[in-house]
PDB file of C-alpha atoms and ligand atoms in Angstrom:
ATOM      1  CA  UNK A   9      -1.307 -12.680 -14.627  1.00  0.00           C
ATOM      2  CA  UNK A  10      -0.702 -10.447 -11.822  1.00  0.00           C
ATOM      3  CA  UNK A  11       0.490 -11.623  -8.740  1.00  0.00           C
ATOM      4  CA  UNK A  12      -1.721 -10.576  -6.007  1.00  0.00           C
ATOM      5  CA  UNK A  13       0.171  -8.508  -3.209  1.00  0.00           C
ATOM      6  CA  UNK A  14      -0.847  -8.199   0.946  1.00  0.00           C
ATOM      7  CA  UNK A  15       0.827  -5.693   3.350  1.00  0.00           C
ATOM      8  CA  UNK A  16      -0.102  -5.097   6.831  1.00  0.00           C
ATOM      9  CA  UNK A  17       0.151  -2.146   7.688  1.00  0.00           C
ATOM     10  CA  UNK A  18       0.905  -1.817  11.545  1.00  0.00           C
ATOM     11  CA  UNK A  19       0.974   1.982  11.569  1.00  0.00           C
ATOM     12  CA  UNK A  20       1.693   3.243  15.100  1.00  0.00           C
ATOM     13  CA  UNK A  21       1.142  -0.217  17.196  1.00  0.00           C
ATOM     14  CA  UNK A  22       3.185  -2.524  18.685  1.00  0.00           C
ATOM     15  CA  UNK A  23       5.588  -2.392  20.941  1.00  0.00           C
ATOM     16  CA  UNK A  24       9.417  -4.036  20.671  1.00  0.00           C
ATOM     17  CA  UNK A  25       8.442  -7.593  21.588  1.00  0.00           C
ATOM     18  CA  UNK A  26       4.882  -7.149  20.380  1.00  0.00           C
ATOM     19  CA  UNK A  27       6.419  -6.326  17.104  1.00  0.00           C
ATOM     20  CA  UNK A  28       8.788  -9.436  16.572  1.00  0.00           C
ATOM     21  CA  UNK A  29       6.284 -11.835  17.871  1.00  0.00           C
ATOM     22  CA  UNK A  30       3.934 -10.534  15.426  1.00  0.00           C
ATOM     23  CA  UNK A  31       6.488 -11.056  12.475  1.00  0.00           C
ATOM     24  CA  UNK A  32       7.923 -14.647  13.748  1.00  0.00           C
ATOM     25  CA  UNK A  33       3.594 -15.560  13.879  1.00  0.00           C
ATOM     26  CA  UNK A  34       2.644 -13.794  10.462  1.00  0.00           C
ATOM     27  CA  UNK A  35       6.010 -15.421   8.899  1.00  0.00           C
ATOM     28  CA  UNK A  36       4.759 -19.105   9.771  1.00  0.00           C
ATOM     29  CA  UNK A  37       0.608 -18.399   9.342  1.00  0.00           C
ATOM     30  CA  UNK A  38       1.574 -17.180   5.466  1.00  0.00           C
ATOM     31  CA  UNK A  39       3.994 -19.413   4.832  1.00  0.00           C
ATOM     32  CA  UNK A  40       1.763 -21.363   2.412  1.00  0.00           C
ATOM     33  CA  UNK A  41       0.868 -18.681   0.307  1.00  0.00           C
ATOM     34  CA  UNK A  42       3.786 -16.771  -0.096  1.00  0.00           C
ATOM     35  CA  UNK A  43       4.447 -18.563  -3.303  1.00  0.00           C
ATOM     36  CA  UNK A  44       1.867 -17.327  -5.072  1.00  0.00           C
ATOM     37  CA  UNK A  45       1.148 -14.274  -3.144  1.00  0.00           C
ATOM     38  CA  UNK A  46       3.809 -11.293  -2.073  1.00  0.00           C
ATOM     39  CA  UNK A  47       3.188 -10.487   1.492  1.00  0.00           C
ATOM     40  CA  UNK A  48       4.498  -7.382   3.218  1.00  0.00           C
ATOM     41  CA  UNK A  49       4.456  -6.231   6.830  1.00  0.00           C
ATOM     42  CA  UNK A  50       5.251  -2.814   7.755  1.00  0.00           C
ATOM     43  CA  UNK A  51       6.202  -2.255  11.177  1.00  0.00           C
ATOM     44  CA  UNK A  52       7.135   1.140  12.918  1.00  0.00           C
ATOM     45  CA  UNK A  53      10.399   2.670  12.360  1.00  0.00           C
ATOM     46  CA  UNK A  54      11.994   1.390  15.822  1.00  0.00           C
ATOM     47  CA  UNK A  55      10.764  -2.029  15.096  1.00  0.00           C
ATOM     48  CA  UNK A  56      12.101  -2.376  11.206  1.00  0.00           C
ATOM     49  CA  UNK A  57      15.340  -4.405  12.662  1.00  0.00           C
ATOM     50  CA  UNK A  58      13.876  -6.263  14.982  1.00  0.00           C
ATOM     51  CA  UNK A  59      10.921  -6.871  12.831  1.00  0.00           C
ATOM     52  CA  UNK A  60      13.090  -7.643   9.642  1.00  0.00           C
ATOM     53  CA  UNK A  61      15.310 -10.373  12.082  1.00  0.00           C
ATOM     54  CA  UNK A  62      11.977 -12.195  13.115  1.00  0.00           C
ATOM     55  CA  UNK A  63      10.851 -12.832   9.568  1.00  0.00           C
ATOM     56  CA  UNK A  64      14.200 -14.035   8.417  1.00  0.00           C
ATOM     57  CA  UNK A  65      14.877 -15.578   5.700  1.00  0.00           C
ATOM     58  CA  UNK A  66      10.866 -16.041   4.869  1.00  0.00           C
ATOM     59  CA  UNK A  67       9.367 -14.897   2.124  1.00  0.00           C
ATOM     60  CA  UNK A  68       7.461 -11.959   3.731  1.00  0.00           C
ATOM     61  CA  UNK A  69       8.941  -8.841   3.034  1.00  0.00           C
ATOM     62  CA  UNK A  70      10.241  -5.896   4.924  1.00  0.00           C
ATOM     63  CA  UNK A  71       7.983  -2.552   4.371  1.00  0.00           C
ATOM     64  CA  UNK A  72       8.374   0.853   5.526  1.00  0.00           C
ATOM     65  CA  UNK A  73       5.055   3.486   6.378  1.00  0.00           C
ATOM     66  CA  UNK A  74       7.109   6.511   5.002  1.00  0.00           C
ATOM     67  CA  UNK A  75      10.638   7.524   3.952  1.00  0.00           C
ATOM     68  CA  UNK A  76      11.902  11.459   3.310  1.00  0.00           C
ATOM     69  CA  UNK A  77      13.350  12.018   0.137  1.00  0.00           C
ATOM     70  CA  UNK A  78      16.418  13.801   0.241  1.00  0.00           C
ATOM     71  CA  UNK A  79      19.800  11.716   0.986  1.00  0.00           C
ATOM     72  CA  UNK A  80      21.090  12.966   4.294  1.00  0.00           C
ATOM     73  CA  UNK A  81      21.427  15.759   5.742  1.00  0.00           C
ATOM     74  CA  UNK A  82      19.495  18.663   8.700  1.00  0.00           C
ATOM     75  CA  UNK A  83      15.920  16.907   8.264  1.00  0.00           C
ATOM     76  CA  UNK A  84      15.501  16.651  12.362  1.00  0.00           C
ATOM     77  CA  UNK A  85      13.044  13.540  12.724  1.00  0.00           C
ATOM     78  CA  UNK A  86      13.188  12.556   9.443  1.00  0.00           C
ATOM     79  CA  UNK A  87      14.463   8.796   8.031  1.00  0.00           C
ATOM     80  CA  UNK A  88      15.759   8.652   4.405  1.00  0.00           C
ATOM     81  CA  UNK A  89      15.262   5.615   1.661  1.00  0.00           C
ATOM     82  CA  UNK A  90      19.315   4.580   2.462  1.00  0.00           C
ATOM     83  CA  UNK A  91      18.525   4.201   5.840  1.00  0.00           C
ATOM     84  CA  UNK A  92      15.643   2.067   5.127  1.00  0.00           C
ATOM     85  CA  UNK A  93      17.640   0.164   2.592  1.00  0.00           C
ATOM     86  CA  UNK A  94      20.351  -0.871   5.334  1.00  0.00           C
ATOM     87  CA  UNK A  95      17.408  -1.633   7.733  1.00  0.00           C
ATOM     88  CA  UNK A  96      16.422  -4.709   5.244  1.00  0.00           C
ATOM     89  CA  UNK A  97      13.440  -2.390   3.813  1.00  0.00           C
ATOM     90  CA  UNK A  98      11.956  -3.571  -0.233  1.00  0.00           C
ATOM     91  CA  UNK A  99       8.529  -1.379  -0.263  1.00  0.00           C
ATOM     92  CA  UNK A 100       7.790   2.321   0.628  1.00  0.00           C
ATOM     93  CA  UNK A 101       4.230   3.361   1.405  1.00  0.00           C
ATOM     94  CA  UNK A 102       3.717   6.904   0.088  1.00  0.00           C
ATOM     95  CA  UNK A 103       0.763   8.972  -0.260  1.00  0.00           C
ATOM     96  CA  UNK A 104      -1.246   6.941   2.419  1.00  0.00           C
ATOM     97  CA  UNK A 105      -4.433   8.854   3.573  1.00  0.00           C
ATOM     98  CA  UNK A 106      -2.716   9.180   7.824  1.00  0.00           C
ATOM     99  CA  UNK A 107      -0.209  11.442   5.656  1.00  0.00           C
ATOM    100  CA  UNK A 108      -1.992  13.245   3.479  1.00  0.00           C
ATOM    101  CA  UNK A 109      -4.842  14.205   5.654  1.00  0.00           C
ATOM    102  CA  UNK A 110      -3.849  14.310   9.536  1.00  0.00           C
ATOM    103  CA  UNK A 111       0.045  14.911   8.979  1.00  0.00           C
ATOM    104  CA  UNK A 112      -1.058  17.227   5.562  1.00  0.00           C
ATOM    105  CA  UNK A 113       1.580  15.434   3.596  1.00  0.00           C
ATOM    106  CA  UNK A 114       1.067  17.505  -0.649  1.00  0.00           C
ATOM    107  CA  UNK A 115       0.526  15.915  -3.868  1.00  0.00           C
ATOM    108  CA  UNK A 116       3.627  17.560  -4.769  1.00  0.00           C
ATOM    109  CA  UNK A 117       5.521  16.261  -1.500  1.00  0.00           C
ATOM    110  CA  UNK A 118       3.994  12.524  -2.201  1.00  0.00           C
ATOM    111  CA  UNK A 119       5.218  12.940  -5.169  1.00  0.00           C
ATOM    112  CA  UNK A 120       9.001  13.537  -4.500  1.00  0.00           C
ATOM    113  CA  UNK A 121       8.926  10.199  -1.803  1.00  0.00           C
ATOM    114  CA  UNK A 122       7.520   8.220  -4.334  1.00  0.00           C
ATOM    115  CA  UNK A 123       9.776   9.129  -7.341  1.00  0.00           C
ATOM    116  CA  UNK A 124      12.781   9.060  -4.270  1.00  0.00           C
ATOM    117  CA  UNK A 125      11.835   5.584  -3.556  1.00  0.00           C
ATOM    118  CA  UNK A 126      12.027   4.354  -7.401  1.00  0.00           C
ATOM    119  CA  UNK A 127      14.794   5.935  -7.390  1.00  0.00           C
ATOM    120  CA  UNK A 128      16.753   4.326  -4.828  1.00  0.00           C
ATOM    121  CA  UNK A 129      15.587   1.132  -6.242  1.00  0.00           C
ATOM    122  CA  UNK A 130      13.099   0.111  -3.503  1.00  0.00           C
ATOM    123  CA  UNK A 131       9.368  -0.503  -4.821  1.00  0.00           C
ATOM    124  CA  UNK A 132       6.461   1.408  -3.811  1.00  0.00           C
ATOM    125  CA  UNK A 133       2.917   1.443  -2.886  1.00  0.00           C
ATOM    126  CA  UNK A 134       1.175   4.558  -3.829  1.00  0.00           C
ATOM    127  CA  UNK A 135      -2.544   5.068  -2.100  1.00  0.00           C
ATOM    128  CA  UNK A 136      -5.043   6.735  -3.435  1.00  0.00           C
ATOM    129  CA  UNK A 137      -9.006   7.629  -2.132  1.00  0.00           C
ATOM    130  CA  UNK A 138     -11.643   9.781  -0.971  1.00  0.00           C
ATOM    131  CA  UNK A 139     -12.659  11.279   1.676  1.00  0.00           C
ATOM    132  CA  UNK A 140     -16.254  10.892   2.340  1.00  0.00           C
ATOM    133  CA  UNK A 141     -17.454  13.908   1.471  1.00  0.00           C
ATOM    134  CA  UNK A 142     -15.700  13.574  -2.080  1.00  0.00           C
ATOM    135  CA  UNK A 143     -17.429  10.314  -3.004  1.00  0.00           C
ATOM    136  CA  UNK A 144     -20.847  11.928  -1.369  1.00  0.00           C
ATOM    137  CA  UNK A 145     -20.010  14.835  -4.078  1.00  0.00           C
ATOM    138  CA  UNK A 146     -19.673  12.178  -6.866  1.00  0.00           C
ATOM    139  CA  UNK A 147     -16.051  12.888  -6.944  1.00  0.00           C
ATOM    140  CA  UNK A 148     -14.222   9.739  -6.368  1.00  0.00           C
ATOM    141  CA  UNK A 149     -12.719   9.203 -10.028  1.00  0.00           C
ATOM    142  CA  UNK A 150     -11.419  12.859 -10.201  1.00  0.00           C
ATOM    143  CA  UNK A 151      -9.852  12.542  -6.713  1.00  0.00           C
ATOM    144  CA  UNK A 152      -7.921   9.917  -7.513  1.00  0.00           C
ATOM    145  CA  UNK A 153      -6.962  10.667 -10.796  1.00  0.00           C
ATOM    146  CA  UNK A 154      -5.578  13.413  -9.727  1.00  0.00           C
ATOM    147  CA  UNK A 155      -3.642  12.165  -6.674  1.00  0.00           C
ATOM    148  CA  UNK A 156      -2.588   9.301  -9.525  1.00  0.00           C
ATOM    149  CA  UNK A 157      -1.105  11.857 -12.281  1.00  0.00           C
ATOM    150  CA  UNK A 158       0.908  13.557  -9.498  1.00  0.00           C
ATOM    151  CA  UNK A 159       1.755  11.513  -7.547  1.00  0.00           C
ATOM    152  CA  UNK A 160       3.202   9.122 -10.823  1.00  0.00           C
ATOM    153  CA  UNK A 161       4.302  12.243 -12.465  1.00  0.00           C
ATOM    154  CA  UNK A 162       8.026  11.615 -13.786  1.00  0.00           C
ATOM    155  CA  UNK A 163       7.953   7.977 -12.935  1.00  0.00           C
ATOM    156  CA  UNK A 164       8.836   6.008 -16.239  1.00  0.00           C
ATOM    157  CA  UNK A 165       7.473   2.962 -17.439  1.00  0.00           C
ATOM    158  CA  UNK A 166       9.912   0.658 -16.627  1.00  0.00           C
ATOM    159  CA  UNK A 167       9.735   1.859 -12.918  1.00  0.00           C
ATOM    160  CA  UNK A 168       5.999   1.076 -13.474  1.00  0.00           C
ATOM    161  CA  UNK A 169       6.940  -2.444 -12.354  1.00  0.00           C
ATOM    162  CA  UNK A 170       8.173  -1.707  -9.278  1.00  0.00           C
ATOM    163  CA  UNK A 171       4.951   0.077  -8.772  1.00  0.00           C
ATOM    164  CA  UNK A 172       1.761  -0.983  -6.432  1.00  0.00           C
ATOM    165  CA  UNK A 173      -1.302   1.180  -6.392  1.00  0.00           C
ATOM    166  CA  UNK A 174      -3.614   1.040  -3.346  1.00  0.00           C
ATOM    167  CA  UNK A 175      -6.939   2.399  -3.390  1.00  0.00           C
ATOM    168  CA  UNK A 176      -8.025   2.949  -0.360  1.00  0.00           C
ATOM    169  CA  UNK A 177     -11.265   5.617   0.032  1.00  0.00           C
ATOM    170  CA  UNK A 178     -10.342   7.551   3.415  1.00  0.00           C
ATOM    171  CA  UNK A 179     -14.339   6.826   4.715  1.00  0.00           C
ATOM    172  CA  UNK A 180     -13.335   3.186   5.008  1.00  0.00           C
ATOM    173  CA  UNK A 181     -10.338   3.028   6.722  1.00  0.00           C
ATOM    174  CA  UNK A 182     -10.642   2.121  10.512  1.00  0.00           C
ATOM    175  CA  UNK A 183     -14.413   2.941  10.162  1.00  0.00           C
ATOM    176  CA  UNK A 184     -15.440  -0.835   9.677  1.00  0.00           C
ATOM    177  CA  UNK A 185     -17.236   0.318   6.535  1.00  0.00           C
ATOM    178  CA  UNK A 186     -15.819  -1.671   3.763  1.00  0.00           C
ATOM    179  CA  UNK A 187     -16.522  -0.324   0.060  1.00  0.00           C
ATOM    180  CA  UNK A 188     -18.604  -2.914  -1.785  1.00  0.00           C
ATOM    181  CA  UNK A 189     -16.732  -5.394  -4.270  1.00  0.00           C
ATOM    182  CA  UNK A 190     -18.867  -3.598  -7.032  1.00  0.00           C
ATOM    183  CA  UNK A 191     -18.297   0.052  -5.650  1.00  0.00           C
ATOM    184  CA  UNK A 192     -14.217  -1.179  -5.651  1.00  0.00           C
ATOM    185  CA  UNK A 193     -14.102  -3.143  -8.517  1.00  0.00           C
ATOM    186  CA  UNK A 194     -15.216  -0.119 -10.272  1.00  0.00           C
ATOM    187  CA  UNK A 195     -12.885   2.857  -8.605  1.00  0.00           C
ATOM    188  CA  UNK A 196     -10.404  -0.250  -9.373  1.00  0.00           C
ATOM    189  CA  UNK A 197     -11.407  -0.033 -13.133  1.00  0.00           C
ATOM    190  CA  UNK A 198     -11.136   3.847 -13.451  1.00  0.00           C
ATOM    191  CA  UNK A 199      -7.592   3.454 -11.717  1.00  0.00           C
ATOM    192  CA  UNK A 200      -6.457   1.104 -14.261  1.00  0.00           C
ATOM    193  CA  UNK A 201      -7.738   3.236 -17.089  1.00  0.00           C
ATOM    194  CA  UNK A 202      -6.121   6.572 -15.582  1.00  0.00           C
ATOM    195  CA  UNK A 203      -2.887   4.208 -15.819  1.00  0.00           C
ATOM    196  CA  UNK A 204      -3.753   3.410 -19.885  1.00  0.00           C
ATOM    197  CA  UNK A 205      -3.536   6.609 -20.452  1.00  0.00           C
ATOM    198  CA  UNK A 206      -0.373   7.712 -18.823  1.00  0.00           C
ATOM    199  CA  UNK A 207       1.472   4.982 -19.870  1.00  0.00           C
ATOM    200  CA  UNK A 208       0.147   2.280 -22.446  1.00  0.00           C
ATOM    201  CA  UNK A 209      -2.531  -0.553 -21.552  1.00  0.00           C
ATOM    202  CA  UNK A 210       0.182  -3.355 -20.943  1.00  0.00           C
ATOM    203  CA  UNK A 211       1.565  -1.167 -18.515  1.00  0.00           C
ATOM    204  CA  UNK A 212      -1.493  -0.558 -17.061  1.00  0.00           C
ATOM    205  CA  UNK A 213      -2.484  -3.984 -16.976  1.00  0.00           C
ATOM    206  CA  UNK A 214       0.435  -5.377 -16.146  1.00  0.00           C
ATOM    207  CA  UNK A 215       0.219  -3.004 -12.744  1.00  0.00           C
ATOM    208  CA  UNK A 216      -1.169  -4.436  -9.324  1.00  0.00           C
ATOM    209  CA  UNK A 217      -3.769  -2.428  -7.712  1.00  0.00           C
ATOM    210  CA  UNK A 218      -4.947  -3.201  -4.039  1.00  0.00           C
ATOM    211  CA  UNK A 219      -7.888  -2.478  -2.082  1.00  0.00           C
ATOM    212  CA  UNK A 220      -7.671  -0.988   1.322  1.00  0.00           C
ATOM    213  CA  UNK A 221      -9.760   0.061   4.091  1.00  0.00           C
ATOM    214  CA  UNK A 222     -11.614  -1.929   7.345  1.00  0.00           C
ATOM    215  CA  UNK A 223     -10.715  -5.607   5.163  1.00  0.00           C
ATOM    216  CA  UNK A 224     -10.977  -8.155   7.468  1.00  0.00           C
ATOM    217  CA  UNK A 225     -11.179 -12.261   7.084  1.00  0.00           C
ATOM    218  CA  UNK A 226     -14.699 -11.980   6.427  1.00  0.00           C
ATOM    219  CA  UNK A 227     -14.674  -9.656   3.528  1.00  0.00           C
ATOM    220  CA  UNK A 228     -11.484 -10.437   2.029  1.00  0.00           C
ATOM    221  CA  UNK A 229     -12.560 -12.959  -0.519  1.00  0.00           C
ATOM    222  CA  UNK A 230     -15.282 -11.321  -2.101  1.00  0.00           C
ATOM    223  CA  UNK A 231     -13.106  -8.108  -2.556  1.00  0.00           C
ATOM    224  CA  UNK A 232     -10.301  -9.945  -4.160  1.00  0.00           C
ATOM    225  CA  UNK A 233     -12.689 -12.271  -6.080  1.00  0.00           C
ATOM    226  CA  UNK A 234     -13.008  -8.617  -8.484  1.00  0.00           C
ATOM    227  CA  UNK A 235     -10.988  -9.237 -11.307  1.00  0.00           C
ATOM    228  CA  UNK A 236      -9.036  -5.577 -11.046  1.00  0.00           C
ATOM    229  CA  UNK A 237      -8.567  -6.152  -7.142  1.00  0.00           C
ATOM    230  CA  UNK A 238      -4.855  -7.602  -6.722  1.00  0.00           C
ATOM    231  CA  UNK A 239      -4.907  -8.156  -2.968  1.00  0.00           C
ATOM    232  CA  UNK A 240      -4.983  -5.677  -0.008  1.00  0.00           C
ATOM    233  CA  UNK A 241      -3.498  -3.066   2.330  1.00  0.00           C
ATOM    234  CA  UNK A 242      -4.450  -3.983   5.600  1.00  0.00           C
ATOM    235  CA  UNK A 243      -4.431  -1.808   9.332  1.00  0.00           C
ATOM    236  CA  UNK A 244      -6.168  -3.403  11.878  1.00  0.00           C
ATOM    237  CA  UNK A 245      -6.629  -7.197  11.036  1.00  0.00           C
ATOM    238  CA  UNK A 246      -3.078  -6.905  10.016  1.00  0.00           C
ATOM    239  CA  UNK A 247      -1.970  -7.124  13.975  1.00  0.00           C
ATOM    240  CA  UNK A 248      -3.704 -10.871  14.120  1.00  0.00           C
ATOM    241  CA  UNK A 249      -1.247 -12.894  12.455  1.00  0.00           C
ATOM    242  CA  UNK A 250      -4.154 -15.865  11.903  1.00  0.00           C
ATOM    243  CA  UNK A 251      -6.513 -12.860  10.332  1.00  0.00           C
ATOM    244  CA  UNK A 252      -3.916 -11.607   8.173  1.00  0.00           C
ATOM    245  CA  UNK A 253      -3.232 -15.014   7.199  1.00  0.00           C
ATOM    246  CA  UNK A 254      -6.982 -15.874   6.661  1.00  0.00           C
ATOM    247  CA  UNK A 255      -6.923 -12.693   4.272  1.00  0.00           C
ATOM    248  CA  UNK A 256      -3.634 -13.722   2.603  1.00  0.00           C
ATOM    249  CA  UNK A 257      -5.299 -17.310   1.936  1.00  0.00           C
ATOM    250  CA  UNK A 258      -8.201 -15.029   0.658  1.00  0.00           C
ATOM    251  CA  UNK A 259      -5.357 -13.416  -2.124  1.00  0.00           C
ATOM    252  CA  UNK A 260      -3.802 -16.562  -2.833  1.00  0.00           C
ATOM    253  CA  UNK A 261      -6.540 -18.354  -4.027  1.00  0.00           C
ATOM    254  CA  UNK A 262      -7.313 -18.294  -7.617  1.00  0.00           C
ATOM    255  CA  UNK A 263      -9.854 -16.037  -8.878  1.00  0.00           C
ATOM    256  CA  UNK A 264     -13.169 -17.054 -10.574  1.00  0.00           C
TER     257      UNK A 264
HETATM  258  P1  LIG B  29      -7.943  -0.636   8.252  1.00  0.00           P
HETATM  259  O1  LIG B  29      -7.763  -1.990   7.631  1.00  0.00           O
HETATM  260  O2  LIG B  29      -7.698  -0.611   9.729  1.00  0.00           O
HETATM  261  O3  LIG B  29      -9.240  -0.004   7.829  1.00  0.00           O
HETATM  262  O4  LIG B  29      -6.767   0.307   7.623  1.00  0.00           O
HETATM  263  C1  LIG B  29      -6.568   0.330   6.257  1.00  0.00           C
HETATM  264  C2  LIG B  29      -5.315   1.060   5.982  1.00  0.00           C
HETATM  265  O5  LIG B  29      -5.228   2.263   6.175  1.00  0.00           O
HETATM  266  C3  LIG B  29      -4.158   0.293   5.507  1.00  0.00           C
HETATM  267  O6  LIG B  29      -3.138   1.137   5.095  1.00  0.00           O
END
């Protein structure tokens, strides 16, 4: 059984007291679920203190939006996985569509923050998608395969577990067009296959993969009702704590 997994991600909103208010309210609407569901928040950088403080000693978890790979050093802007660590931070979002297609983040560079995150013992959620012209072109499996083969590539299979996948095709994020449950259930699928084959089919199975991209409270249940769906990465409903909540509820429950 895999435990379904939530994070909000905040991305660039919020403001200081905005973002503790949001954690103290999204710590107390979960706080049913979070035993059978992991829920992560991921605030901005400035906020990951603050942030971390407000959920105390909850079960809602501590995320960062990015991390650089190398230790220390002249990186002007740049925050690395140590710094995060001492900040309170468990999960690493690498490879999210922001990066890859406004900020032009590589495979290759996704790559080296995800296998830097592993490797600093932290876990990580690796997105994949499409951009809309790619799934319009029929190539949604091929895009994320190969965004999954390099961005995995020299990640073992015990660091598998510390491992979350999010699909989430670029069309639907922020657009409030949601992929179907059939159209995700069956990128979902592919996903898990492309995982079979790098690794072995426990592994793959074994492996949480989320769904991400204009979810809301309306939509969430019949997206995580799919049986490969394992929960969701979530922008904008993410800053209502009682949404987010209504979505978590949505994870938690068992499916059919
Ligand atoms: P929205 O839920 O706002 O579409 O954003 C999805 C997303 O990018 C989460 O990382």
């Amino acid at each position: 059984m895999r435990i379904p997994i939530v994070g909000g991600n905040w991305k660039m909103n919020t403001n200081r007291a905005s973002a503790r208010s949001l954690a103290q309210a999204v710590t107390s609407a979960c706080s049913s679920h979070t035993h059978n569901t992991q829920v992560v928040v991921f605030p901005p950088f400035p906020y990951l203190v603050e942030a971390g403080v407000a959920l105390g000693g909850s079960n809602v978890m501590l995320g960062a939006q990015d991390a650089y790979f190398e230790p220390d050093g002249a990186f002007t802007g740049e925050v690395s996985l140590a710094m995060l660590k001492d900040c309170g931070v468990s999960f690493v979002l690498t490879g999210h569509s922001e990066r890859r297609h406004v900020l032009g983040e590589s495979d290759d560079l996704v790559n080296r923050k995800t296998r830097a995150t592993l490797d600093a013992g932290l876990s990580c959620i690796l997105c994949v998608g499409e951009k809309l012209e790619e799934r319009e072109a029929g190539q949604t499996d091929t895009v994320n395969e190969r965004q999954l083969r390099a961005g995995l590539r020299g990640v073992s299979a015990d660091q598998m577990a510390r491992i979350v996948i999010a699909y989430e095709p670029v069309w639907a994020i922020g657009t409030g067009k949601t992929a179907t449950p059939a159209d995700a259930q069956t990128a979902h699928a592919r996903i898990r296959s492309v995982l079979a084959d790098l690794y072995r089919p426990a592994v793959a199975n074994a492996t949480r993969i989320q769904y991400g991209g204009s979810v809301k409270g309306s939509n969430a249940s019949e997206l995580f009702g799919q049986p490969d769906v394992d929960g969701g990465l979530i922008g904008g409903a993410s800053l209502k704590a009682d949404e987010f909540a209504q979505i978590v509820a949505a994870a938690a429950a068992p499916r059919s």
